Amino acid sequence: MTHAAPAPRTPTAATKTTAASAKLAIPALGGIVYGFWTSGIDRHSGPITGWNVLLGVVSAVLFAVVAQGIHTVAPRLPREARALAWAVFAGISFGFLYSLTDASILKSSGISLVIAAGVFAVVFYRYYTTEE
């Protein structure tokens, strides 16, 4: 027997609102986690100071703004540039966190390059296999 194909679903206002809020919530939550992590590393197991809190807030805001900017601009870029943007963002973000542990600049840069290369490979593979 032949069955009718299901009708395509049209997005409702609630679905559009949920998608829009998710696009804003993901960078915001990432920024909050990054800010807490930054201020925690900067404390070096000492007391919480105003400078730790300020560094955490500034880091969280910058992380969220840059992540939102990449989310906004990336769909218009070719897959290579999009993967490169995410790789640079991940490398710089990780390098800054690692540099707060009082590691040398050479070690921070080297590990950041490894992280960025891994992110580039994964993101490029994802975009290469899912784009038409």
PDB file of C-alpha atoms in Angstrom:
ATOM      1  CA  MET A   1       0.000   0.000   0.000  1.00  0.00           C
ATOM      2  CA  THR A   2       1.046   3.499  -0.655  1.00  0.00           C
ATOM      3  CA  HIS A   3       1.169   6.000   2.156  1.00  0.00           C
ATOM      4  CA  ALA A   4       0.979   9.744   1.905  1.00  0.00           C
ATOM      5  CA  ALA A   5       4.149  11.648   2.618  1.00  0.00           C
ATOM      6  CA  PRO A   6       4.045  13.744   5.762  1.00  0.00           C
ATOM      7  CA  ALA A   7       3.337  17.405   5.188  1.00  0.00           C
ATOM      8  CA  PRO A   8       6.324  19.704   5.704  1.00  0.00           C
ATOM      9  CA  ARG A   9       6.240  21.550   8.978  1.00  0.00           C
ATOM     10  CA  THR A  10       6.118  25.287   8.872  1.00  0.00           C
ATOM     11  CA  PRO A  11       7.985  27.102  11.610  1.00  0.00           C
ATOM     12  CA  THR A  12       5.735  28.715  14.163  1.00  0.00           C
ATOM     13  CA  ALA A  13       6.395  31.911  16.055  1.00  0.00           C
ATOM     14  CA  ALA A  14       7.390  29.896  19.134  1.00  0.00           C
ATOM     15  CA  THR A  15       9.930  27.908  17.111  1.00  0.00           C
ATOM     16  CA  LYS A  16      11.431  31.085  15.666  1.00  0.00           C
ATOM     17  CA  THR A  17      11.644  32.671  19.104  1.00  0.00           C
ATOM     18  CA  THR A  18      13.300  29.578  20.568  1.00  0.00           C
ATOM     19  CA  ALA A  19      15.859  29.479  17.763  1.00  0.00           C
ATOM     20  CA  ALA A  20      16.643  33.173  18.140  1.00  0.00           C
ATOM     21  CA  SER A  21      17.063  32.920  21.896  1.00  0.00           C
ATOM     22  CA  ALA A  22      19.264  29.834  21.504  1.00  0.00           C
ATOM     23  CA  LYS A  23      21.560  31.785  19.173  1.00  0.00           C
ATOM     24  CA  LEU A  24      22.002  34.391  21.896  1.00  0.00           C
ATOM     25  CA  ALA A  25      22.074  31.990  24.839  1.00  0.00           C
ATOM     26  CA  ILE A  26      24.917  29.776  23.628  1.00  0.00           C
ATOM     27  CA  PRO A  27      27.554  32.548  23.413  1.00  0.00           C
ATOM     28  CA  ALA A  28      26.241  34.074  26.657  1.00  0.00           C
ATOM     29  CA  LEU A  29      26.539  30.803  28.573  1.00  0.00           C
ATOM     30  CA  GLY A  30      29.953  30.176  27.048  1.00  0.00           C
ATOM     31  CA  GLY A  31      31.018  33.647  28.148  1.00  0.00           C
ATOM     32  CA  ILE A  32      29.811  33.049  31.697  1.00  0.00           C
ATOM     33  CA  VAL A  33      31.731  29.776  31.946  1.00  0.00           C
ATOM     34  CA  TYR A  34      34.824  31.385  30.404  1.00  0.00           C
ATOM     35  CA  GLY A  35      34.619  34.336  32.811  1.00  0.00           C
ATOM     36  CA  PHE A  36      34.336  32.107  35.881  1.00  0.00           C
ATOM     37  CA  TRP A  37      37.184  29.965  34.624  1.00  0.00           C
ATOM     38  CA  THR A  38      39.365  33.006  33.951  1.00  0.00           C
ATOM     39  CA  SER A  39      38.788  34.522  37.369  1.00  0.00           C
ATOM     40  CA  GLY A  40      39.347  31.159  39.053  1.00  0.00           C
ATOM     41  CA  ILE A  41      42.682  30.609  37.347  1.00  0.00           C
ATOM     42  CA  ASP A  42      43.791  34.177  38.031  1.00  0.00           C
ATOM     43  CA  ARG A  43      43.188  33.791  41.781  1.00  0.00           C
ATOM     44  CA  HIS A  44      45.913  31.139  42.149  1.00  0.00           C
ATOM     45  CA  SER A  45      43.976  29.615  45.091  1.00  0.00           C
ATOM     46  CA  GLY A  46      44.028  32.925  46.928  1.00  0.00           C
ATOM     47  CA  PRO A  47      41.197  35.140  48.086  1.00  0.00           C
ATOM     48  CA  ILE A  48      38.699  36.614  45.668  1.00  0.00           C
ATOM     49  CA  THR A  49      39.622  40.201  44.875  1.00  0.00           C
ATOM     50  CA  GLY A  50      38.017  42.921  42.831  1.00  0.00           C
ATOM     51  CA  TRP A  51      40.610  42.488  40.089  1.00  0.00           C
ATOM     52  CA  ASN A  52      39.728  38.788  39.749  1.00  0.00           C
ATOM     53  CA  VAL A  53      36.080  39.659  39.396  1.00  0.00           C
ATOM     54  CA  LEU A  54      36.808  42.468  36.924  1.00  0.00           C
ATOM     55  CA  LEU A  55      39.008  40.190  34.809  1.00  0.00           C
ATOM     56  CA  GLY A  56      36.295  37.528  34.820  1.00  0.00           C
ATOM     57  CA  VAL A  57      33.552  39.953  33.791  1.00  0.00           C
ATOM     58  CA  VAL A  58      35.621  41.573  31.033  1.00  0.00           C
ATOM     59  CA  SER A  59      36.714  38.144  29.747  1.00  0.00           C
ATOM     60  CA  ALA A  60      33.141  36.859  29.787  1.00  0.00           C
ATOM     61  CA  VAL A  61      31.820  39.861  27.876  1.00  0.00           C
ATOM     62  CA  LEU A  62      34.590  39.750  25.267  1.00  0.00           C
ATOM     63  CA  PHE A  63      34.217  35.990  24.800  1.00  0.00           C
ATOM     64  CA  ALA A  64      30.456  36.272  24.332  1.00  0.00           C
ATOM     65  CA  VAL A  65      30.701  39.227  21.938  1.00  0.00           C
ATOM     66  CA  VAL A  66      33.344  37.592  19.748  1.00  0.00           C
ATOM     67  CA  ALA A  67      31.498  34.239  19.734  1.00  0.00           C
ATOM     68  CA  GLN A  68      28.272  35.978  18.751  1.00  0.00           C
ATOM     69  CA  GLY A  69      30.115  37.882  16.048  1.00  0.00           C
ATOM     70  CA  ILE A  70      31.538  34.684  14.587  1.00  0.00           C
ATOM     71  CA  HIS A  71      28.099  33.043  14.757  1.00  0.00           C
ATOM     72  CA  THR A  72      26.689  35.998  12.833  1.00  0.00           C
ATOM     73  CA  VAL A  73      29.391  36.376  10.188  1.00  0.00           C
ATOM     74  CA  ALA A  74      30.455  32.733   9.687  1.00  0.00           C
ATOM     75  CA  PRO A  75      27.513  31.529   7.540  1.00  0.00           C
ATOM     76  CA  ARG A  76      28.490  34.044   4.842  1.00  0.00           C
ATOM     77  CA  LEU A  77      32.098  32.845   4.704  1.00  0.00           C
ATOM     78  CA  PRO A  78      33.472  29.976   2.645  1.00  0.00           C
ATOM     79  CA  ARG A  79      34.124  26.804   4.616  1.00  0.00           C
ATOM     80  CA  GLU A  80      37.878  27.378   4.842  1.00  0.00           C
ATOM     81  CA  ALA A  81      37.534  30.880   6.265  1.00  0.00           C
ATOM     82  CA  ARG A  82      34.757  29.761   8.611  1.00  0.00           C
ATOM     83  CA  ALA A  83      36.898  26.942   9.983  1.00  0.00           C
ATOM     84  CA  LEU A  84      39.841  29.316  10.291  1.00  0.00           C
ATOM     85  CA  ALA A  85      37.736  31.842  12.234  1.00  0.00           C
ATOM     86  CA  TRP A  86      36.654  29.214  14.763  1.00  0.00           C
ATOM     87  CA  ALA A  87      40.195  27.843  15.008  1.00  0.00           C
ATOM     88  CA  VAL A  88      41.680  31.283  15.693  1.00  0.00           C
ATOM     89  CA  PHE A  89      38.971  31.978  18.281  1.00  0.00           C
ATOM     90  CA  ALA A  90      39.579  28.667  20.053  1.00  0.00           C
ATOM     91  CA  GLY A  91      43.360  29.064  19.963  1.00  0.00           C
ATOM     92  CA  ILE A  92      43.334  32.595  21.337  1.00  0.00           C
ATOM     93  CA  SER A  93      40.762  31.732  24.011  1.00  0.00           C
ATOM     94  CA  PHE A  94      42.699  28.702  25.194  1.00  0.00           C
ATOM     95  CA  GLY A  95      46.042  30.493  24.982  1.00  0.00           C
ATOM     96  CA  PHE A  96      44.820  33.314  27.191  1.00  0.00           C
ATOM     97  CA  LEU A  97      43.536  30.867  29.806  1.00  0.00           C
ATOM     98  CA  TYR A  98      46.751  28.866  29.704  1.00  0.00           C
ATOM     99  CA  SER A  99      48.876  31.999  30.017  1.00  0.00           C
ATOM    100  CA  LEU A 100      47.127  32.830  33.296  1.00  0.00           C
ATOM    101  CA  THR A 101      48.715  29.713  34.835  1.00  0.00           C
ATOM    102  CA  ASP A 102      52.134  31.437  34.670  1.00  0.00           C
ATOM    103  CA  ALA A 103      53.314  29.164  31.874  1.00  0.00           C
ATOM    104  CA  SER A 104      55.924  30.499  29.474  1.00  0.00           C
ATOM    105  CA  ILE A 105      54.844  32.354  26.360  1.00  0.00           C
ATOM    106  CA  LEU A 106      56.414  29.697  24.168  1.00  0.00           C
ATOM    107  CA  LYS A 107      54.486  26.886  25.877  1.00  0.00           C
ATOM    108  CA  SER A 108      51.217  28.855  25.798  1.00  0.00           C
ATOM    109  CA  SER A 109      51.669  29.627  22.109  1.00  0.00           C
ATOM    110  CA  GLY A 110      52.608  26.064  21.216  1.00  0.00           C
ATOM    111  CA  ILE A 111      49.655  24.485  22.975  1.00  0.00           C
ATOM    112  CA  SER A 112      47.335  27.132  21.501  1.00  0.00           C
ATOM    113  CA  LEU A 113      48.554  26.288  18.001  1.00  0.00           C
ATOM    114  CA  VAL A 114      47.888  22.595  18.629  1.00  0.00           C
ATOM    115  CA  ILE A 115      44.373  23.380  19.889  1.00  0.00           C
ATOM    116  CA  ALA A 116      43.717  25.690  16.924  1.00  0.00           C
ATOM    117  CA  ALA A 117      44.930  23.068  14.444  1.00  0.00           C
ATOM    118  CA  GLY A 118      42.665  20.449  15.996  1.00  0.00           C
ATOM    119  CA  VAL A 119      39.664  22.768  15.945  1.00  0.00           C
ATOM    120  CA  PHE A 120      40.391  23.715  12.323  1.00  0.00           C
ATOM    121  CA  ALA A 121      40.539  20.062  11.275  1.00  0.00           C
ATOM    122  CA  VAL A 122      37.300  19.138  13.035  1.00  0.00           C
ATOM    123  CA  VAL A 123      35.331  22.207  11.949  1.00  0.00           C
ATOM    124  CA  PHE A 124      36.585  22.040   8.357  1.00  0.00           C
ATOM    125  CA  TYR A 125      35.654  18.361   8.184  1.00  0.00           C
ATOM    126  CA  ARG A 126      32.178  19.109   9.532  1.00  0.00           C
ATOM    127  CA  TYR A 127      31.552  21.936   7.061  1.00  0.00           C
ATOM    128  CA  TYR A 128      33.053  19.977   4.166  1.00  0.00           C
ATOM    129  CA  THR A 129      30.813  16.965   4.768  1.00  0.00           C
ATOM    130  CA  THR A 130      27.580  18.834   5.548  1.00  0.00           C
ATOM    131  CA  GLU A 131      27.588  21.655   2.987  1.00  0.00           C
ATOM    132  CA  GLU A 132      26.274  21.106  -0.490  1.00  0.00           C
TER     133      GLU A 132
END
